[in-house]
Coordinates of C-alpha atoms and ligand atoms in Angstrom, one line a residue:
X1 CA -48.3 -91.2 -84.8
X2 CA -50.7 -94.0 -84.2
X3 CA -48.8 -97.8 -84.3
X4 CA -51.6 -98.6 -87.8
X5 CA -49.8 -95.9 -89.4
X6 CA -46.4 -97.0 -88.6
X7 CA -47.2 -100.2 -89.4
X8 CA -48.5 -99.2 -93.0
X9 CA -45.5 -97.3 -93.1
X10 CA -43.3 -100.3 -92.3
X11 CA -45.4 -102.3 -94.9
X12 CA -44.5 -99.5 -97.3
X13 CA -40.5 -100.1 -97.2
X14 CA -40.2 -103.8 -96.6
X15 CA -43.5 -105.2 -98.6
X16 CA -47.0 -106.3 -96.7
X17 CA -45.1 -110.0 -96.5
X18 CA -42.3 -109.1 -94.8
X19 CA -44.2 -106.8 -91.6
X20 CA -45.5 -110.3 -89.6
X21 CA -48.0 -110.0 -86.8
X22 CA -49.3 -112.4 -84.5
X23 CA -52.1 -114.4 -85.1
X24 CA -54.0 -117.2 -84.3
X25 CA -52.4 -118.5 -87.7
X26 CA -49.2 -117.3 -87.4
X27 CA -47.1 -117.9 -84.3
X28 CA -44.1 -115.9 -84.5
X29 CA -42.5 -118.1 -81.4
X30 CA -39.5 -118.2 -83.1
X31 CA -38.8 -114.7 -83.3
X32 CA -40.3 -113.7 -79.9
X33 CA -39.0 -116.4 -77.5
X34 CA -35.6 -116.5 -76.5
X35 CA -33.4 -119.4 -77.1
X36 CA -33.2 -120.7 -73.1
X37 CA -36.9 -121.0 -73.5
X38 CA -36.6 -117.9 -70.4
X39 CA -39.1 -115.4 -71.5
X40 CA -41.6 -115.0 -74.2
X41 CA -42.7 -111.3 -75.5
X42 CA -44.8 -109.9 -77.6
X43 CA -43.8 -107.9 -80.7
X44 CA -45.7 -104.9 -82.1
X45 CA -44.3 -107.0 -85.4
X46 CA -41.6 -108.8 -87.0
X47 CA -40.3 -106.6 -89.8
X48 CA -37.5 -108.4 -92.3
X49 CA -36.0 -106.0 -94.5
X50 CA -33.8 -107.2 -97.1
X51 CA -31.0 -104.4 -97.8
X52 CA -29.4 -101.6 -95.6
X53 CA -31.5 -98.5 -97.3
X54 CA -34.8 -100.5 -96.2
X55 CA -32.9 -101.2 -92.3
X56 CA -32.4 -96.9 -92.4
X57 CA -36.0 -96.4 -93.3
X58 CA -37.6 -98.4 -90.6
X59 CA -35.2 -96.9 -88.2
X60 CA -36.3 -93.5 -89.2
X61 CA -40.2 -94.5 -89.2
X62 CA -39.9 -96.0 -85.5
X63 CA -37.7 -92.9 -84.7
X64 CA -40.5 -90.6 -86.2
X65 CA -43.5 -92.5 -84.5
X66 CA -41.2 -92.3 -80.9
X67 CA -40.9 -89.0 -81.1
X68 CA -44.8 -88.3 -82.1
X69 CA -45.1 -90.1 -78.8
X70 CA -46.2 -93.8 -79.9
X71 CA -43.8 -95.1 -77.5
X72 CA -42.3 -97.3 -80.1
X73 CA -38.3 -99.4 -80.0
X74 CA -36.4 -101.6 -82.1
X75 CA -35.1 -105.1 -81.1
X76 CA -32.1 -106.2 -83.6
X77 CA -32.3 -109.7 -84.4
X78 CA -29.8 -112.1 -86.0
X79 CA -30.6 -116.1 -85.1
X80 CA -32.1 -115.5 -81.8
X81 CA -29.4 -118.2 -80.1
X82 CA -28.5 -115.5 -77.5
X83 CA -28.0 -116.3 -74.1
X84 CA -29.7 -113.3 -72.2
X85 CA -32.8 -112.4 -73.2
X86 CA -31.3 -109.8 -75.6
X87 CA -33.2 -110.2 -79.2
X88 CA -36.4 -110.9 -78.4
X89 CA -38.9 -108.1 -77.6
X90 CA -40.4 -107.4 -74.3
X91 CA -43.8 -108.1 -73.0
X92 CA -44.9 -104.2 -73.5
X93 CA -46.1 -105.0 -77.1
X94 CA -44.6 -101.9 -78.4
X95 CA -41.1 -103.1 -79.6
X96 CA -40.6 -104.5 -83.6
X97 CA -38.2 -107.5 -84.1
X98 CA -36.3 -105.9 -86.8
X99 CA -34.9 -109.4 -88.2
X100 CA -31.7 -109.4 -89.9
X101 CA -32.6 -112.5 -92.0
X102 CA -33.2 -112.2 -95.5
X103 CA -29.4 -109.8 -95.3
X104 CA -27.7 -112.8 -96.4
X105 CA -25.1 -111.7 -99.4
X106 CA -21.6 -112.1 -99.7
X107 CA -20.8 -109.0 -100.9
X108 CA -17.1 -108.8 -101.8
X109 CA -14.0 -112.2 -101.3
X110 CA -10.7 -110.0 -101.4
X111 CA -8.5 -113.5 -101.5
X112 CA -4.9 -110.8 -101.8
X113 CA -6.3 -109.0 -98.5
X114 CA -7.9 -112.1 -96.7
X115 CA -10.8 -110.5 -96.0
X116 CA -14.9 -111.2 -96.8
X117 CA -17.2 -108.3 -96.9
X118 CA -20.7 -109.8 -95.9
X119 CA -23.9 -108.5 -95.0
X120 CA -24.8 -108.7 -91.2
X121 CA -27.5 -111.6 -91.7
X122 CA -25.0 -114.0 -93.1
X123 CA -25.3 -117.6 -90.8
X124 CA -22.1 -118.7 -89.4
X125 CA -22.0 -121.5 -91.0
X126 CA -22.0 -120.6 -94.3
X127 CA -19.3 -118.2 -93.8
X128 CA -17.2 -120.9 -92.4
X129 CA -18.0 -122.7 -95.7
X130 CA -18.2 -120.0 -98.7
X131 CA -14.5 -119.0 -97.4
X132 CA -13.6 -122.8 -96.8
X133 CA -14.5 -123.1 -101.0
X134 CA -12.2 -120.3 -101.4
X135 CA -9.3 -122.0 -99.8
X136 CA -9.9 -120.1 -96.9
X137 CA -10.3 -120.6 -92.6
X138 CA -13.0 -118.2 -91.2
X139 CA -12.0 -119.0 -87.4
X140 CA -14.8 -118.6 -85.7
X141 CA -16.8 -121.6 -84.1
X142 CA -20.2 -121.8 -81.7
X143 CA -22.0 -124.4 -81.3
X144 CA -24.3 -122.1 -82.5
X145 CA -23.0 -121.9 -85.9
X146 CA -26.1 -123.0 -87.8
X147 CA -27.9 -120.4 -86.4
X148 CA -26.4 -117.8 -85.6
X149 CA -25.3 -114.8 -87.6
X150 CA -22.4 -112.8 -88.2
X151 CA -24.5 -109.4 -86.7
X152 CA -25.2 -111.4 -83.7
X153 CA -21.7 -111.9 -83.3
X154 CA -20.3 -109.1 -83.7
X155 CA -23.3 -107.3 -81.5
X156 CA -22.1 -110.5 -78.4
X157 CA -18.4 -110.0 -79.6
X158 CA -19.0 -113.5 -79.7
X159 CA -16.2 -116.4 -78.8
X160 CA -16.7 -119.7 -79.1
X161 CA -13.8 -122.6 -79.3
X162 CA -11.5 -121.2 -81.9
X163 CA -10.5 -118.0 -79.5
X164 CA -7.2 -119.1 -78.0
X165 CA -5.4 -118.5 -81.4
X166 CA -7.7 -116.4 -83.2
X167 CA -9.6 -114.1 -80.3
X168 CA -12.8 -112.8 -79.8
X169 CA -15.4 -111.8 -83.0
X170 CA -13.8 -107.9 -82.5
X171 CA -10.3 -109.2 -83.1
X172 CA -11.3 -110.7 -86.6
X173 CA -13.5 -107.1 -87.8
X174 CA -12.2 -105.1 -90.0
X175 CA -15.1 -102.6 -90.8
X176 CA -18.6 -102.3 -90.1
X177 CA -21.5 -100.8 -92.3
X178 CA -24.3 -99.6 -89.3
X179 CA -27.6 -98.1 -89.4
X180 CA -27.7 -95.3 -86.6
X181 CA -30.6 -94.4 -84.1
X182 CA -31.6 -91.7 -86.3
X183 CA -31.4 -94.0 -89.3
X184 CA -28.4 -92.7 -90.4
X185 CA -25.5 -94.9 -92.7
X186 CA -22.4 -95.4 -91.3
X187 CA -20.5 -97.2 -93.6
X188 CA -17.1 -98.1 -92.7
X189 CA -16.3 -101.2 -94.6
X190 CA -12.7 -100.7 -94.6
X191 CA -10.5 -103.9 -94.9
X192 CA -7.5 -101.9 -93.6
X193 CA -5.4 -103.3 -90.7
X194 CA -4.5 -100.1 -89.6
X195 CA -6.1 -96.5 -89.6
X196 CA -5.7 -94.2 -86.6
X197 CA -8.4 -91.2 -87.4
X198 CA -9.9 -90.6 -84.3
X199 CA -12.2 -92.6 -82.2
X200 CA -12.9 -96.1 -83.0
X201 CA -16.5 -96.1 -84.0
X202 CA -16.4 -99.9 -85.2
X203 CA -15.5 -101.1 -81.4
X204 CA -18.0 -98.7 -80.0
X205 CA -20.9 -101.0 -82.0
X206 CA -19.3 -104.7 -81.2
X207 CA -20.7 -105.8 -77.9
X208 CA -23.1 -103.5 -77.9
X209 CA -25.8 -105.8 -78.2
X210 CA -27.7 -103.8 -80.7
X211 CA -28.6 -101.2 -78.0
X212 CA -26.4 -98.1 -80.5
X213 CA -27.6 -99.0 -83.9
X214 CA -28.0 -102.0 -86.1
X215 CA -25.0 -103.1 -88.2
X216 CA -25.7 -104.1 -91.3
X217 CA -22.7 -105.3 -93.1
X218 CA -19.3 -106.5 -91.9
X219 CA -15.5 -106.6 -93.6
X220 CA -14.2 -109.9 -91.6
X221 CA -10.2 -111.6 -91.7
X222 CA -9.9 -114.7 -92.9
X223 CA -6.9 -117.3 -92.5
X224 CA -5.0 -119.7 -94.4
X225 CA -6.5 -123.6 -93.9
X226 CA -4.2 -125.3 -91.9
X227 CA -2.3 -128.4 -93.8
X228 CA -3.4 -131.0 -90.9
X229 CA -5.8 -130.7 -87.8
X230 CA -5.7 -133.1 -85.2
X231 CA -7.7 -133.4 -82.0
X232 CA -7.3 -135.0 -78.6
X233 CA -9.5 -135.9 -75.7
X234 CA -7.7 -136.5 -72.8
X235 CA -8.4 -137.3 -68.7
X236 CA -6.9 -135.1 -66.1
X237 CA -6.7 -135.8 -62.2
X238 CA -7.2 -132.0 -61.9
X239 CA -8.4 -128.3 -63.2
X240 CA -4.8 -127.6 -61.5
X241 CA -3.4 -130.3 -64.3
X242 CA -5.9 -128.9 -67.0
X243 CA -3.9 -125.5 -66.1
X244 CA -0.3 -127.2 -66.2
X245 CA -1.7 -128.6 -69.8
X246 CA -2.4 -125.7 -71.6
X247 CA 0.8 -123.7 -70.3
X248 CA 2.5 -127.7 -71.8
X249 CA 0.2 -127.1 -74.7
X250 CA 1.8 -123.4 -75.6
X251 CA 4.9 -124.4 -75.4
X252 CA 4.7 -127.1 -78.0
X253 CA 2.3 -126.3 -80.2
X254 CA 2.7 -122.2 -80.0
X255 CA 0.4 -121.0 -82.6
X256 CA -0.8 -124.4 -83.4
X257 CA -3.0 -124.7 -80.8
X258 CA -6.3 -123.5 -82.0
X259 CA -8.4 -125.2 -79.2
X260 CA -8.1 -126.1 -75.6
X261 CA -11.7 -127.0 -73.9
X262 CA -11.9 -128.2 -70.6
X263 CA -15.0 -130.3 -69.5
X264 CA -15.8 -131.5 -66.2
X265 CA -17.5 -135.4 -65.5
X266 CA -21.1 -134.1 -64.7
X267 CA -21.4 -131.9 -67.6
X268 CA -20.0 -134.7 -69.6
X269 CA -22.6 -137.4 -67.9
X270 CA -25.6 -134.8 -69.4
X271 CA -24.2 -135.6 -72.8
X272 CA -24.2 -139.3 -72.2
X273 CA -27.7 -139.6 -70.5
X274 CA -29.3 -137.2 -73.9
X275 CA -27.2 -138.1 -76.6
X276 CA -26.6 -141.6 -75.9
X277 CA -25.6 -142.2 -79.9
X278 CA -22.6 -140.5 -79.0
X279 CA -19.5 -142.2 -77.4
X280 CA -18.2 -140.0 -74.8
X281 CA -14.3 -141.1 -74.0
X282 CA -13.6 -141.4 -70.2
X283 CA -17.5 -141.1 -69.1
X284 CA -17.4 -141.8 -64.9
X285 CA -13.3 -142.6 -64.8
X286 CA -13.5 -141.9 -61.0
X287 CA -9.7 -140.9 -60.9
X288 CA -10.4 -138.0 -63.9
X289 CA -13.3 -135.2 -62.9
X290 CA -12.1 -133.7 -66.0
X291 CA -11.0 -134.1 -69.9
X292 CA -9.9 -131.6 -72.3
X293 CA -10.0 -131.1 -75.9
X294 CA -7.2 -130.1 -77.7
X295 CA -6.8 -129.0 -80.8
X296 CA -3.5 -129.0 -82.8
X297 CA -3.7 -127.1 -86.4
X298 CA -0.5 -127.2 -88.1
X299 CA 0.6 -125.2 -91.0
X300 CA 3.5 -128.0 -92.5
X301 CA 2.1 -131.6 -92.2
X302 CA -0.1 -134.4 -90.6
X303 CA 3.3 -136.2 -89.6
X304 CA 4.5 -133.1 -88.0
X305 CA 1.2 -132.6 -86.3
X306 CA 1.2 -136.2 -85.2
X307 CA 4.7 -136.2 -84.4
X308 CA 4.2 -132.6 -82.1
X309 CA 1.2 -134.3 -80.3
X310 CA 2.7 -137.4 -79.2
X311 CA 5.8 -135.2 -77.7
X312 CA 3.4 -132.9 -75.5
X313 CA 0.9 -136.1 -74.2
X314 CA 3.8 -138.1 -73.7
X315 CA 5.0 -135.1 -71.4
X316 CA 2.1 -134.1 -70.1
X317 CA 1.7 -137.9 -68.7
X318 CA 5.0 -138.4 -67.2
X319 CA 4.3 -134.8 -65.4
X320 CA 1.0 -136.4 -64.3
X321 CA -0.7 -133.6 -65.8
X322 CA -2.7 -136.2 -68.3
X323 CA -4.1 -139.9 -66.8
X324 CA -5.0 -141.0 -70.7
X325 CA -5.8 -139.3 -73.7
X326 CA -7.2 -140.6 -77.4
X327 CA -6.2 -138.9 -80.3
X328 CA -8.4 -138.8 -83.6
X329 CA -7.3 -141.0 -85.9
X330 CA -9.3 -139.5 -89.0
X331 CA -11.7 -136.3 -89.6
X332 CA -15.0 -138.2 -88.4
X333 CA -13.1 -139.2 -85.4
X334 CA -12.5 -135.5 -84.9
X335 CA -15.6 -134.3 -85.5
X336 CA -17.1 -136.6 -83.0
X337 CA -14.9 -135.5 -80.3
X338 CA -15.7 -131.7 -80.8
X339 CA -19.2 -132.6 -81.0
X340 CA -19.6 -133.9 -77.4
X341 CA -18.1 -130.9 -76.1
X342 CA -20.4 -128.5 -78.1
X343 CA -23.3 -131.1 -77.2
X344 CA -22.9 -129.7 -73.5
X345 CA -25.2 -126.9 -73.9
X346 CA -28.1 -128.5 -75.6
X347 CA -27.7 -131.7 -73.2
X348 CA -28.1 -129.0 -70.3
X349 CA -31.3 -127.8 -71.8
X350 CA -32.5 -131.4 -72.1
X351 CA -31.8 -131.5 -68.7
X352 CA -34.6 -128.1 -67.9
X353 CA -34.1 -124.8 -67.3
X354 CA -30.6 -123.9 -65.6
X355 CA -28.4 -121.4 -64.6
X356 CA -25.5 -120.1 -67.0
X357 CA -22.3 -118.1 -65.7
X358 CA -20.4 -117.3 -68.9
X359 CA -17.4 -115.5 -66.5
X360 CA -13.7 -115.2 -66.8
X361 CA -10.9 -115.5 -64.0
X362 CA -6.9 -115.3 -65.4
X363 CA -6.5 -118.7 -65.9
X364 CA -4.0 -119.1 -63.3
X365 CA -6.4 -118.6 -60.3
X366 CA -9.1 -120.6 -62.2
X367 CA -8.8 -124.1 -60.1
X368 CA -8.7 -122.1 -56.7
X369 CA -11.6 -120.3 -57.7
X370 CA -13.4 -123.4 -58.1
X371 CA -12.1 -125.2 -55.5
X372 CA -13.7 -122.3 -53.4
X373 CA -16.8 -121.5 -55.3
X374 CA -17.7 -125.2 -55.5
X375 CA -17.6 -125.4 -51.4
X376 CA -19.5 -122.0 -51.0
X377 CA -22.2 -123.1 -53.4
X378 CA -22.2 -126.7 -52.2
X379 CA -22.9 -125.1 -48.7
X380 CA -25.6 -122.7 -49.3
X381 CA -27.6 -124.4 -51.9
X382 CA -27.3 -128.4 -51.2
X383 CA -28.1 -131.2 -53.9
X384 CA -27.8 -128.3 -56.3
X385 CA -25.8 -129.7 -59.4
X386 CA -23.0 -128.1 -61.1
X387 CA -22.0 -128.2 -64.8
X388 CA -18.4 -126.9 -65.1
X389 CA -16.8 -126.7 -68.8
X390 CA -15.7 -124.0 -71.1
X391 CA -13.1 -122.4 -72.8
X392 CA -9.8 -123.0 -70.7
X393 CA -7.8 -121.7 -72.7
X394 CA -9.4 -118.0 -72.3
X395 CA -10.0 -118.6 -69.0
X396 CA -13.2 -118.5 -69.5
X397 CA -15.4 -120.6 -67.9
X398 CA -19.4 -121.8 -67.9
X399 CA -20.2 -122.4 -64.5
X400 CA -23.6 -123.5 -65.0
X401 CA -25.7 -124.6 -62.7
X402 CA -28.6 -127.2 -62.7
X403 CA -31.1 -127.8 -59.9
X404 CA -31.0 -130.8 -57.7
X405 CA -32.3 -134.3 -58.9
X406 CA -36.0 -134.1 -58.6
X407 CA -36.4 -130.7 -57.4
X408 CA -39.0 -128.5 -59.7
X409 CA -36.7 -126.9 -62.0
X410 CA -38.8 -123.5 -62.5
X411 CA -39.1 -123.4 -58.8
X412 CA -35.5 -123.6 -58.1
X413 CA -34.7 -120.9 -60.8
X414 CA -37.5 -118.7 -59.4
X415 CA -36.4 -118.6 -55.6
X416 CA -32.5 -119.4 -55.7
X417 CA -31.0 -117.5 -58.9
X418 CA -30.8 -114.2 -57.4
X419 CA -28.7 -116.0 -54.6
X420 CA -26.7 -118.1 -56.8
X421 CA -25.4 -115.2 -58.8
X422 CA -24.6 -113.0 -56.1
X423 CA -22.2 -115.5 -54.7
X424 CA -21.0 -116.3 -58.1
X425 CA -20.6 -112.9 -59.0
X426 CA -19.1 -112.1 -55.9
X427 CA -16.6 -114.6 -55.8
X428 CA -15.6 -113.7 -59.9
X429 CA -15.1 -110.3 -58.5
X430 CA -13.0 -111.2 -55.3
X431 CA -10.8 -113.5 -58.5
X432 CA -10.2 -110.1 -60.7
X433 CA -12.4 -111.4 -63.1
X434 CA -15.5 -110.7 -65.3
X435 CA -19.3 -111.6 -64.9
X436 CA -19.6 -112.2 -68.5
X437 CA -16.9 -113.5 -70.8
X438 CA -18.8 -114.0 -73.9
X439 CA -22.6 -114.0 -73.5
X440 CA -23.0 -110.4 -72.7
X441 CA -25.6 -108.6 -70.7
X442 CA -29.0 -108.7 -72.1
X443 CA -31.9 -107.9 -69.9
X444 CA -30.9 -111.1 -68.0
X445 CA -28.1 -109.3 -66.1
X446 CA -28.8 -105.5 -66.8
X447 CA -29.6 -104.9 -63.0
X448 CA -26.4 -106.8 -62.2
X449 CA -23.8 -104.5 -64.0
X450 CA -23.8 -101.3 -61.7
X451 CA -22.7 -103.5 -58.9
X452 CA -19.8 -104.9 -60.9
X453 CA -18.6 -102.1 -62.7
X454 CA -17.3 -98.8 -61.3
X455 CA -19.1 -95.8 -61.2
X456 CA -17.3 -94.4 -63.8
X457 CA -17.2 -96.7 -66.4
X458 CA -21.6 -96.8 -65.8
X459 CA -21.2 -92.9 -66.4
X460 CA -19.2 -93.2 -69.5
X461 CA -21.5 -96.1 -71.1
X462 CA -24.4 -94.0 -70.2
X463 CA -22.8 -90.9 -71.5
X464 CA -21.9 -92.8 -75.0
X465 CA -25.6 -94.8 -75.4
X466 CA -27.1 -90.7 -74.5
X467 CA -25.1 -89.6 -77.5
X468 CA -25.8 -92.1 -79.8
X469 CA -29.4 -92.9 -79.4
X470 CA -31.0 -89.7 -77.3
X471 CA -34.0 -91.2 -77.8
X472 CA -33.4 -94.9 -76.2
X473 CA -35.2 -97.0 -79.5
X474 CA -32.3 -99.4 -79.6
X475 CA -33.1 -102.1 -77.7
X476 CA -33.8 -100.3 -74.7
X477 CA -33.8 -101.8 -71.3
X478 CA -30.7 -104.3 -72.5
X479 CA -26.9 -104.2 -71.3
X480 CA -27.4 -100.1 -69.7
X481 CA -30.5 -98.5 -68.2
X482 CA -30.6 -94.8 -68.9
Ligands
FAD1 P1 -29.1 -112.9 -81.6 O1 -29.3 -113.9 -80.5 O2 -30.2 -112.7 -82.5 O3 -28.8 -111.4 -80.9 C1 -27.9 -111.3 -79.9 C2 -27.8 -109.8 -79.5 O4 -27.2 -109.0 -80.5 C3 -29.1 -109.2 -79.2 O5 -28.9 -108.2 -78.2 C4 -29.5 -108.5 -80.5 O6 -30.4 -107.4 -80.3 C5 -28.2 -108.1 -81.0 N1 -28.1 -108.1 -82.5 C6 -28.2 -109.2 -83.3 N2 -28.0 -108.9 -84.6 C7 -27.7 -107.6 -84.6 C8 -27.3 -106.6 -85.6 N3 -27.2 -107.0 -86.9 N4 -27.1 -105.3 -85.2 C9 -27.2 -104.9 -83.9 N5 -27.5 -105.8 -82.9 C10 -27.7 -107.1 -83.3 N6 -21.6 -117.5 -77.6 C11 -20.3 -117.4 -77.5 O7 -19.8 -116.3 -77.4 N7 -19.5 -118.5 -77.6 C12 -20.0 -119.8 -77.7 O8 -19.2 -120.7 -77.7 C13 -21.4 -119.9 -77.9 N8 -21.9 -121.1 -78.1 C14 -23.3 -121.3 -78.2 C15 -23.8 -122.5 -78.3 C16 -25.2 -122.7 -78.4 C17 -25.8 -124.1 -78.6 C18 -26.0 -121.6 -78.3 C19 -27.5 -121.7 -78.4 C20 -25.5 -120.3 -78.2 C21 -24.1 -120.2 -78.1 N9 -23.5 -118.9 -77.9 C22 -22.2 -118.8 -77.8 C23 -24.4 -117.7 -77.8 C24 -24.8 -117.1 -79.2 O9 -24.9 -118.1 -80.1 C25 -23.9 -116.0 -79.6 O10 -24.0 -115.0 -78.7 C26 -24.2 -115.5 -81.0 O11 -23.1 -114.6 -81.3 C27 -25.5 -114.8 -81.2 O12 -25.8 -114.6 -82.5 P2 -27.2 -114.4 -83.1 O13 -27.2 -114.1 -84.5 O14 -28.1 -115.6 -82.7 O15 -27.7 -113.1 -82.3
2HG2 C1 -20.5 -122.7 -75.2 O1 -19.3 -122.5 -75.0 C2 -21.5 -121.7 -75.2 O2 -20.9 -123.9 -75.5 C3 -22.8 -122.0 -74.4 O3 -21.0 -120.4 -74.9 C4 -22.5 -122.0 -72.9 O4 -24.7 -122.9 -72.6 C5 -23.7 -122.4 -72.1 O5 -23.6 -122.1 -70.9
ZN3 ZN1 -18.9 -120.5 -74.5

């Protein structure tokens, strides 16, 4: 099957409108270039179908037209604010976008079992806020939130900030409704909490970065809104202190602490030179190379959540885990604090193109790890800057790097990132830990993971993406090469 006949097909299910191509008059950048600004394909087109029956029947017209030899794949898309270079299409011009877009129904609020049944194109966001109206919290938070949509993050098993108490986007699924490589429906919206018959197909598809099927619909938890949430942002002498901190933090706060971000000064001075508007506490204390935010939700009262703060800081600073610490005084307040620490990505990317490590360590050996990693990397690639911040309380940690002052940023990627990550890598490896916490694999790293995970772990991924999709037309060449 020739790509104008799939492409009439395609127009056939979705509606001429809704199959884009690229034109002189239509630049489809924003589907085609990832979010880094890394790479920029070319898609055979951008198809945007707006329910599940229309996702099955362009599955099943690529499938035919790949099987008829047209070489045709499929490229799941949710807000394209991925990390690796996993939702945009190649440069081989025979991939479709298949957008999740216009999927943006709530389909079902079940207040008596805390759960919100949406489709898979839903925007963070306005999750966060439709289950907010209902007197809910939906406890997942990116910087990316605007963007970004719940497909995306169950295909990244996204984290974000609100992990510590809540965990990862698979710890908050409760069912999944998923289009199969043969354009097949698997639907699965189960809100139960507990059902032990057989495999677990909804795990298999989170994290899969869209390379076993396209999910299409989601059954999420949701929580109750906490009576008072108050946020610090405090200087620490040391990541060894940061550590001391959160263990300090636990044992106050228990399951009140929702957040615990660590930030180191350089990363910090990125958000001060770009977003100057903002007032970044403790910028350049020469005595504190890092702060932490903290975030206290409590379930009783703003007195008792006031009350339980002041006890931990004032413990935490006679231990000389904490040098000096503000506390919001009022919602804005808080929002400002959170907002410099989620400003750190986009102030990186102001800054040019950069390195990102999205890896985890147990948090115990994380300040050793650093301490080490910092020397090696100081050593073998001088002037090179490092911006260290992320999600302590996970212990996981972006250990990004930017080039050195002046030097030609594309250049430096170019010649020194292969280098860079192998010592990285090496070192997370030689620390028990994992090359990618939260971002996933992409085509960014998908020649890195047989070198970091055993044999037999390849073997079974390989063996479960053969079964699934014999014919490799989900995102092919992303997270396993088969
Ligand atoms: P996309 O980028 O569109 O896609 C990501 C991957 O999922 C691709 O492989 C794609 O093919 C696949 N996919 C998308 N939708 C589907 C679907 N419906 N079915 C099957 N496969 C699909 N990530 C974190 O984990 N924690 C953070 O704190 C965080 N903060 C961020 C802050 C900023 C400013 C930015 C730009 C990104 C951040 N991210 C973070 C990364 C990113 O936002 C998340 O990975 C997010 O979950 C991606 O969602 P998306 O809808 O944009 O997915
Ligand atoms: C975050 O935690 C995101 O802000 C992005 O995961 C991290 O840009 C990065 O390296
Ligand atoms: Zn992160």
């Amino acid at each position: 099957m020739s790509f104008s006949t799939l492409l009439q097909n395609l127009q056939t299910i979705v509606g001429p409108t809704h199959v884009l191509i690229e034109s002189a008059d239509n630049d489809l950048v924003q589907y085609v270039r990832d979010w880094r600004g890394r790479e920029r394909g070319v898609a055979l087109a951008v198809v945007r179908p707006n329910s599940t029956e229309q996702v099955a029947a362009i599955v099943k017209a690529c499938a035919a037209s790949n099987k008829a030899g047209s070489g045709v794949s499929i490229v799941p898309q949710g807000g394209n604010t991925g990390m690796v270079v996993g939702s945009t299409p190649d440069a081989s011009g025979t991939q479709i976008v298949l957008s999740l877009q216009r999927m943006n129904q709530v389909r079902k609020l079940d207040a008596g079992n805390g759960t919100i049944t949406l489709d898979a194109g839903c925007v963070l966001q306005n999750v966060r806020q439709v289950c907010f109206d209902a007197g809910f919290l939906y406890p997942m938070s990116l910087g990316s939130q605007g963007s970004c949509m719940v497909g995306g993050n169950l295909s990244t098993n996204a984290g974000g900030t609100q992990v510590v108490r809540f965990g990862n986007t698979r710890e908050l699924c409760l069912g999944l409704e998923v289009v199969t490589a043969q354009g097949e429906i698997w639907s699965g919206l189960s809100g139960l909490r507990k059902d032990n018959t057989g495999y677990d197909l909804r795990d298999l598809f989170i994290g899969a970065e869209g390379t076993l099927g396209i999910i299409t619909g989601a059954t999420m938890k949701m929580y109750p809104l906490p009576a008072a949430k108050l946020i610090a942002f405090a200087a620490l002498p040391s990541l060894d202190a940061a550590v001391s901190l959160l263990q300090l933090a636990q044992k106050h706060l228990s399951a009140g602490l929702t957040g615990f971000e660590v930030m180191g000064q350089f990363a910090l001075s990125l958000v001060g030179k770009h977003f100057p508007q903002q007032r970044v506490p403790f910028l350049g204390m020469s005595d504190a190379p890092y702060c932490v935010v903290l975030e206290n939700s409590d379930q009783e009262s703003e007195a008792h959540a006031k009350a339980q703060f002041e006890r931990l800081l004032e413990e935490a600073m006679e231990a000389g885990h904490v040098l000096d610490a503000v506390v919001a005084e009022n919602m804005t307040q808080a929002k400002q604090l959170w907002h410099i620490r989620e400003s750190i990505p986009l102030a990186q990317a102001q800054e040019g193109l950069n390195i990102k490590h999205d890896i985890s360590i147990p948090v115990s050996s994380i300040p050793e790890f650093v301490r080490v990693t910092d020397a090696k990397l100081a050593e073998a690639f001088p002037g090179a800057r490092l911006v260290n911040y992320g999600h302590l309380g996970d212990g996981n940690l972006h250990y990004n790097l930017q080039a050195p002052e002046g030097a030609d940023q594309a250049v430096f990627l170019e010649t020194q990132e292969p280098g860079v990550n192998e010592l990285v890598f090496d070192m997370v490896m030689q620390f028990q830990g994992s090359i990618s916490a939260e971002h996933g694999i992409g085509s960014l790293k998908v020649g890195k993971l047989p070198h970091y995970k055993s044999p037999v772990a390849m073997e079974l991924m390989r063996t479960i993406k053969r079964a699934l999709d014999p014919q490799n037309i989900m995102n092919p060449g992303r997270v396993i090469e088969v």
